[in-house]
PDB file of C-alpha atoms in Angstrom:
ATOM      1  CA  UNK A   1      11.700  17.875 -16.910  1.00 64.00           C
ATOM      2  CA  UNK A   2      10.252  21.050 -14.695  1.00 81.00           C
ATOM      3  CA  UNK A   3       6.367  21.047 -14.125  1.00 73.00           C
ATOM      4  CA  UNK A   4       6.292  24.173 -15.601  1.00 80.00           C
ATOM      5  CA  UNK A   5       7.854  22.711 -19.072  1.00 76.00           C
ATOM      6  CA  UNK A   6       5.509  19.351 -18.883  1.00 74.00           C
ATOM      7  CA  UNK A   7       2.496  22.029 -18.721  1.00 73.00           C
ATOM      8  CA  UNK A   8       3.172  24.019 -21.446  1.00 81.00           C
ATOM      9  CA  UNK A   9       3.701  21.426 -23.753  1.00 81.00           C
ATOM     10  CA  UNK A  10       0.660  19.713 -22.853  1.00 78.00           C
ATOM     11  CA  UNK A  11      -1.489  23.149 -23.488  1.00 74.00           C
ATOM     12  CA  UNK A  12       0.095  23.628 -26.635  1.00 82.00           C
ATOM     13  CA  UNK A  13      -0.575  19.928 -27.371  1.00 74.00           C
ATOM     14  CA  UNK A  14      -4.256  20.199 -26.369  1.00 72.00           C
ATOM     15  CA  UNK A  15      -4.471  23.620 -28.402  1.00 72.00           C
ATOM     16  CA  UNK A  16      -3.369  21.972 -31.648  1.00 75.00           C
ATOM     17  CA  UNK A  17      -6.413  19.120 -31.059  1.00 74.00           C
ATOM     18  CA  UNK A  18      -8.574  21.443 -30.303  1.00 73.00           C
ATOM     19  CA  UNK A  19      -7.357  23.461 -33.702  1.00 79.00           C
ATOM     20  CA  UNK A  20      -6.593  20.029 -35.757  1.00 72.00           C
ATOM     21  CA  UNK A  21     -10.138  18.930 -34.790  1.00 73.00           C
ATOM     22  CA  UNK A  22     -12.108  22.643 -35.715  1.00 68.00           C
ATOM     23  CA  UNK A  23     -10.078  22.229 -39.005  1.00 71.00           C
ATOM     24  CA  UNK A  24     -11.718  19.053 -39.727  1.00 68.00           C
ATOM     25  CA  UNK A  25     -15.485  19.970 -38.833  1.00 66.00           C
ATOM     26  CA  UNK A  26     -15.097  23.390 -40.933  1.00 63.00           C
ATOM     27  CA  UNK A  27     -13.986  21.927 -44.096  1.00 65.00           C
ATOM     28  CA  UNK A  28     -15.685  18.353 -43.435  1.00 63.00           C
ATOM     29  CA  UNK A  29     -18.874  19.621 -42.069  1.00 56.00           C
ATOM     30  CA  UNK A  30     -22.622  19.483 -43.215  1.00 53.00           C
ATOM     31  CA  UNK A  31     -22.930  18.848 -46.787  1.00 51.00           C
ATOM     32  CA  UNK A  32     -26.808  18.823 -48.359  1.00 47.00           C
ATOM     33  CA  UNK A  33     -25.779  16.354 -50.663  1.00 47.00           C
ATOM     34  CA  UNK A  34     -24.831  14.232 -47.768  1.00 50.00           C
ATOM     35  CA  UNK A  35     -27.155  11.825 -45.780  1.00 51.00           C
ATOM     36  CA  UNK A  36     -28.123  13.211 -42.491  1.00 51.00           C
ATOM     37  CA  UNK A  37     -27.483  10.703 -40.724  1.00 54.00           C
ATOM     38  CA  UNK A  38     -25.223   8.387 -42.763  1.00 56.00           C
ATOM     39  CA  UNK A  39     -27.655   6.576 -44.821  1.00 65.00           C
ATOM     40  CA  UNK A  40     -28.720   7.206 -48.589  1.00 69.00           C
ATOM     41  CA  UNK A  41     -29.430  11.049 -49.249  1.00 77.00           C
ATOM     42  CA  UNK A  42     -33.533  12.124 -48.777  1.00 85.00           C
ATOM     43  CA  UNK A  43     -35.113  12.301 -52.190  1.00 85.00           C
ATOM     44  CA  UNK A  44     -35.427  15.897 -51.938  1.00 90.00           C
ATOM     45  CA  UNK A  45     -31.634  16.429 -52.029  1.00 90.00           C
ATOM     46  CA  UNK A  46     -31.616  13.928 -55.225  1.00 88.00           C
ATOM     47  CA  UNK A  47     -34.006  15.501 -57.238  1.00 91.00           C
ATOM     48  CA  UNK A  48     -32.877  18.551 -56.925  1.00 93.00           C
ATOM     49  CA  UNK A  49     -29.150  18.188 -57.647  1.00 92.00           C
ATOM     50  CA  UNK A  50     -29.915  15.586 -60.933  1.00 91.00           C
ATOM     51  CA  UNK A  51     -32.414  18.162 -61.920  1.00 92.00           C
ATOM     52  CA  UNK A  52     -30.147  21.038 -60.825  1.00 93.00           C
ATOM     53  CA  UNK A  53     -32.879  23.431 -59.191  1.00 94.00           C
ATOM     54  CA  UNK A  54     -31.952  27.216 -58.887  1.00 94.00           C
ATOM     55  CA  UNK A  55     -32.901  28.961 -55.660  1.00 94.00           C
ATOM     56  CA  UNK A  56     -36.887  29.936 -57.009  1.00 95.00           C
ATOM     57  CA  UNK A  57     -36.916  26.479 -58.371  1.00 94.00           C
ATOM     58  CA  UNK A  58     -35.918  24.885 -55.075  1.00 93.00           C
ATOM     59  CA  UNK A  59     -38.565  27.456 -52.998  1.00 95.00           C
ATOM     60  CA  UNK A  60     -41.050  25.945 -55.184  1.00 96.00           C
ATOM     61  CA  UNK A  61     -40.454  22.321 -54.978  1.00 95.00           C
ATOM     62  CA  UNK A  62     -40.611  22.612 -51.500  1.00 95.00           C
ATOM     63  CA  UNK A  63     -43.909  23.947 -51.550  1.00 95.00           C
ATOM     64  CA  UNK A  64     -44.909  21.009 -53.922  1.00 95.00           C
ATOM     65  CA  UNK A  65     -43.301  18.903 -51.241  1.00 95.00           C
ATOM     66  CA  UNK A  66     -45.437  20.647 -48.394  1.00 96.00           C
ATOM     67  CA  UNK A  67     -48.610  19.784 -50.616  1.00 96.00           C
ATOM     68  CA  UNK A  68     -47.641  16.112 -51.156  1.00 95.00           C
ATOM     69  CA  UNK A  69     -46.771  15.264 -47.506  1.00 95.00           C
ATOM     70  CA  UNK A  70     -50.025  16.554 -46.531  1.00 96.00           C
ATOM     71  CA  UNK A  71     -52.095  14.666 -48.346  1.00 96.00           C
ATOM     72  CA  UNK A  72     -50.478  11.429 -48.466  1.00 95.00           C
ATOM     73  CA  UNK A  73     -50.654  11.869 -44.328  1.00 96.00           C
ATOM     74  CA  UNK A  74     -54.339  12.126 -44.965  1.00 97.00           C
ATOM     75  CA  UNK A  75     -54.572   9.542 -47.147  1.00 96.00           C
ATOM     76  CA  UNK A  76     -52.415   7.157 -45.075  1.00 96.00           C
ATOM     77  CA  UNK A  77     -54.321   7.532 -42.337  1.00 96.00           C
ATOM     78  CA  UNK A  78     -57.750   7.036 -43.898  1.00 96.00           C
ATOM     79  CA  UNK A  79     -55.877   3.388 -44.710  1.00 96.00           C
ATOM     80  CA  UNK A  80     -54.660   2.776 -41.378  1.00 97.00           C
ATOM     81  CA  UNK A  81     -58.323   3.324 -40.104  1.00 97.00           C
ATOM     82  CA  UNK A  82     -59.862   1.383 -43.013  1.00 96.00           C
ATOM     83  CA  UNK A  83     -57.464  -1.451 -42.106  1.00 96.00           C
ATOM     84  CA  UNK A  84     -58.403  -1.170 -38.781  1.00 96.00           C
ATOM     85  CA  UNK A  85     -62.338  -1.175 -39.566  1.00 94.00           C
ATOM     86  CA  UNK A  86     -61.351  -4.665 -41.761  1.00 95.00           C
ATOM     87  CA  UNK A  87     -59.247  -6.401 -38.951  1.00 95.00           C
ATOM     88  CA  UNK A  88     -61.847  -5.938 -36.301  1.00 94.00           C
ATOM     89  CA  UNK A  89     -64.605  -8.395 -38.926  1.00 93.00           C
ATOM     90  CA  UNK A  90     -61.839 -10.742 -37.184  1.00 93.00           C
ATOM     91  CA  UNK A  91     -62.893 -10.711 -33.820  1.00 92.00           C
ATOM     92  CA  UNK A  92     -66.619 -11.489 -34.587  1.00 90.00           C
ATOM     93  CA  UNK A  93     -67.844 -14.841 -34.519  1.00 92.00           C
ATOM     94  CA  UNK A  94     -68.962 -14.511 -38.432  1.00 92.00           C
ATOM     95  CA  UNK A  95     -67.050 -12.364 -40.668  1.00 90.00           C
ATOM     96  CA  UNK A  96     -69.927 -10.310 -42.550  1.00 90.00           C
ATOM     97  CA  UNK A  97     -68.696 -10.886 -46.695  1.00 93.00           C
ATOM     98  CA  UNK A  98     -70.388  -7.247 -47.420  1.00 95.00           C
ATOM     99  CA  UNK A  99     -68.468  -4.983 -44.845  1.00 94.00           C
ATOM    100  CA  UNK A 100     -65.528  -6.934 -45.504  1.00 93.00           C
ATOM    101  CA  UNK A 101     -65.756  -6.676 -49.362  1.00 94.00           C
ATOM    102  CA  UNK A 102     -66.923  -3.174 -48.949  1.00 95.00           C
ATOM    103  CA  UNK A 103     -63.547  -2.172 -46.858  1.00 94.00           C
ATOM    104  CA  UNK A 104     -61.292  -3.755 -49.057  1.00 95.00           C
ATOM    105  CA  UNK A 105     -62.859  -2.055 -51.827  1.00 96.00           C
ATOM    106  CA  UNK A 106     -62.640   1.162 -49.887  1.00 96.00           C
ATOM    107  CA  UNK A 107     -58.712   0.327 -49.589  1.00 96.00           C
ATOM    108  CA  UNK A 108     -57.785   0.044 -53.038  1.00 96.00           C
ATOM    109  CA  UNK A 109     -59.712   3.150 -54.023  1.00 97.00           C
ATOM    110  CA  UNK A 110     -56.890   5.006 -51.383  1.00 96.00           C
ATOM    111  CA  UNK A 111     -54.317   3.423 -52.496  1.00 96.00           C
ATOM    112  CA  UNK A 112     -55.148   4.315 -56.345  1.00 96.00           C
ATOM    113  CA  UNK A 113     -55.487   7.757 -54.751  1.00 96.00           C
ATOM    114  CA  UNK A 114     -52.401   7.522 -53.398  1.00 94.00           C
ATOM    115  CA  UNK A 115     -50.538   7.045 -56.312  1.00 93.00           C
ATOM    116  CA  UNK A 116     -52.657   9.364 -58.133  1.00 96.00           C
ATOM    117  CA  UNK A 117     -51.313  11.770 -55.607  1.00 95.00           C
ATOM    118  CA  UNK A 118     -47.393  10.695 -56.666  1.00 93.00           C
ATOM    119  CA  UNK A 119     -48.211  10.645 -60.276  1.00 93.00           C
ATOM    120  CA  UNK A 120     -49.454  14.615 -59.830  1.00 96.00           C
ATOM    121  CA  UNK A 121     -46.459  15.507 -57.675  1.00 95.00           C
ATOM    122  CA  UNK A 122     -44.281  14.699 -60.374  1.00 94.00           C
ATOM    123  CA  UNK A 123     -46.076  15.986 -63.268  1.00 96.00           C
ATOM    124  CA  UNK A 124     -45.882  19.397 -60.713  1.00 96.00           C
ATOM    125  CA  UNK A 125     -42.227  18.556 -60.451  1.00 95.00           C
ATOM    126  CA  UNK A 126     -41.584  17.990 -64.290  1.00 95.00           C
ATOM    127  CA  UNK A 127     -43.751  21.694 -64.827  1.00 95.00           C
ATOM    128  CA  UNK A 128     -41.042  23.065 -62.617  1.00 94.00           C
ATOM    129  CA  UNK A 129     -38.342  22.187 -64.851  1.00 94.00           C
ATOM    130  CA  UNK A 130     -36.788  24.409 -67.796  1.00 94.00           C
ATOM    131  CA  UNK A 131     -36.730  23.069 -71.120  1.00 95.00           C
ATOM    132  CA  UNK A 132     -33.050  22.402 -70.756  1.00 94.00           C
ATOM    133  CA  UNK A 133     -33.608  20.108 -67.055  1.00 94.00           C
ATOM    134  CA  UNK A 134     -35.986  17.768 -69.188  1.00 93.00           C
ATOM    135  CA  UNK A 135     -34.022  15.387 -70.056  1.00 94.00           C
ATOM    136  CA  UNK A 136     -32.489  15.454 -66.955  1.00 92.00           C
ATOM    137  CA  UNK A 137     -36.144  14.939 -65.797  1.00 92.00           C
ATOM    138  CA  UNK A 138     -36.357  12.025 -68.411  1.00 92.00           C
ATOM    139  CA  UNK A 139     -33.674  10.273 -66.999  1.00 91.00           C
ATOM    140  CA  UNK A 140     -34.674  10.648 -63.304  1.00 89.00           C
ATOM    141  CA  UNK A 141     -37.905   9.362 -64.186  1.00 88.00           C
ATOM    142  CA  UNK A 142     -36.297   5.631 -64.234  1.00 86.00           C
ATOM    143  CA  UNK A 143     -34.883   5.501 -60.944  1.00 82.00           C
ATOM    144  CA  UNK A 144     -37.992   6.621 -58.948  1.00 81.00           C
ATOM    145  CA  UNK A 145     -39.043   3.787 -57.474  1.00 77.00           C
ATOM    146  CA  UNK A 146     -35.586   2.929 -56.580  1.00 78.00           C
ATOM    147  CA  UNK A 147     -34.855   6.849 -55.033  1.00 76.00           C
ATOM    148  CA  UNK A 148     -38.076   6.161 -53.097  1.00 74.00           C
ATOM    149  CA  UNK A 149     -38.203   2.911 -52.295  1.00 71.00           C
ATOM    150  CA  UNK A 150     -38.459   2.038 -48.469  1.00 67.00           C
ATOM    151  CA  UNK A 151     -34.638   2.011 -46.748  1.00 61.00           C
ATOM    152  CA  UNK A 152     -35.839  -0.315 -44.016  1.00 55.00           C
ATOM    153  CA  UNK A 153     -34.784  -4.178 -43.332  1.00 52.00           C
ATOM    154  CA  UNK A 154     -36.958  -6.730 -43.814  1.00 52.00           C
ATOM    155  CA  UNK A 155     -39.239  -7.956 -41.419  1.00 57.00           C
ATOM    156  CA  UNK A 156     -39.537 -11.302 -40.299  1.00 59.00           C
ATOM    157  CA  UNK A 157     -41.745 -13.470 -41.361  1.00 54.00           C
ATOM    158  CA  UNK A 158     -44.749 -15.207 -39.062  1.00 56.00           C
ATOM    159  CA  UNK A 159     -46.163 -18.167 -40.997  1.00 51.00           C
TER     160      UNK A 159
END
């Protein structure tokens, strides 16, 4: 077989890939109802396809979701220092009962805020909703904790 022959084939080979594998990103690519990154789909993406948001609907939620982040990112960190504040009574000789009580007091008044804060983001979610996405609202209502329930492995355990 000429040199010349071999080359051309292998172009035209190498230009079908090329075409074959273009093909299969364009009609196989992105999808919002996919997970980014090959785990479950993000919340966001659930809620609004079982609640099937229009476009205002969706610029809205979004906004909701801009709210909520923000404060449970205050929130959580007022914990993290709190728990901070309430592991350090470890490294003094005498643990003092008041500051400890006091913090841990302190903790569960965040966390009630916290899901306080959840609690209002979907009552702001369900006022979003038409009167015909309610009971589509309804029904998402029982899987919540499973939709947002934490997608990480267990950690070991230290006895």
């Amino acid at each position: 077989m000429e040199k010349t022959k071999l080359l051309t084939i292998t172009v035209i080979g190498l230009l079908l890939l090329n075409i074959g594998t273009l093909g299969f990103l364009f009609f196989n690519g992105p999808n919002e109802h996919r997970p980014p990154h090959g785990g479950r789909p993000e919340p966001k993406a659930i809620i609004i396809e079982k609640l099937h948001f229009d476009d205002k609907q969706q610029k809205e939620y979004a906004e909701l979701i801009k709210w909520h982040r923000g404060e449970i990112k205050k929130l959580d960190s007022n914990i993290r220092q709190t728990k901070n504040e309430l592991y350090s009574q470890l490294n003094q000789t005498e643990v003092n009962l008041k500051t400890k009580d006091s913090l841990i007091t302190l903790l569960n008044l965040y966390q009630n805020q916290v899901e306080e804060t959840h609690f209002k983001h979907f009552e702001d979610i369900k006022k979003l909703c038409h009167q015909d996405q309610l009971e589509d609202f309804n029904e998402l209502t029982e899987d919540l904790s499973r939709i947002f329930a934490p997608n990480k492995p267990p950690r070991p355990r230290h006895d």
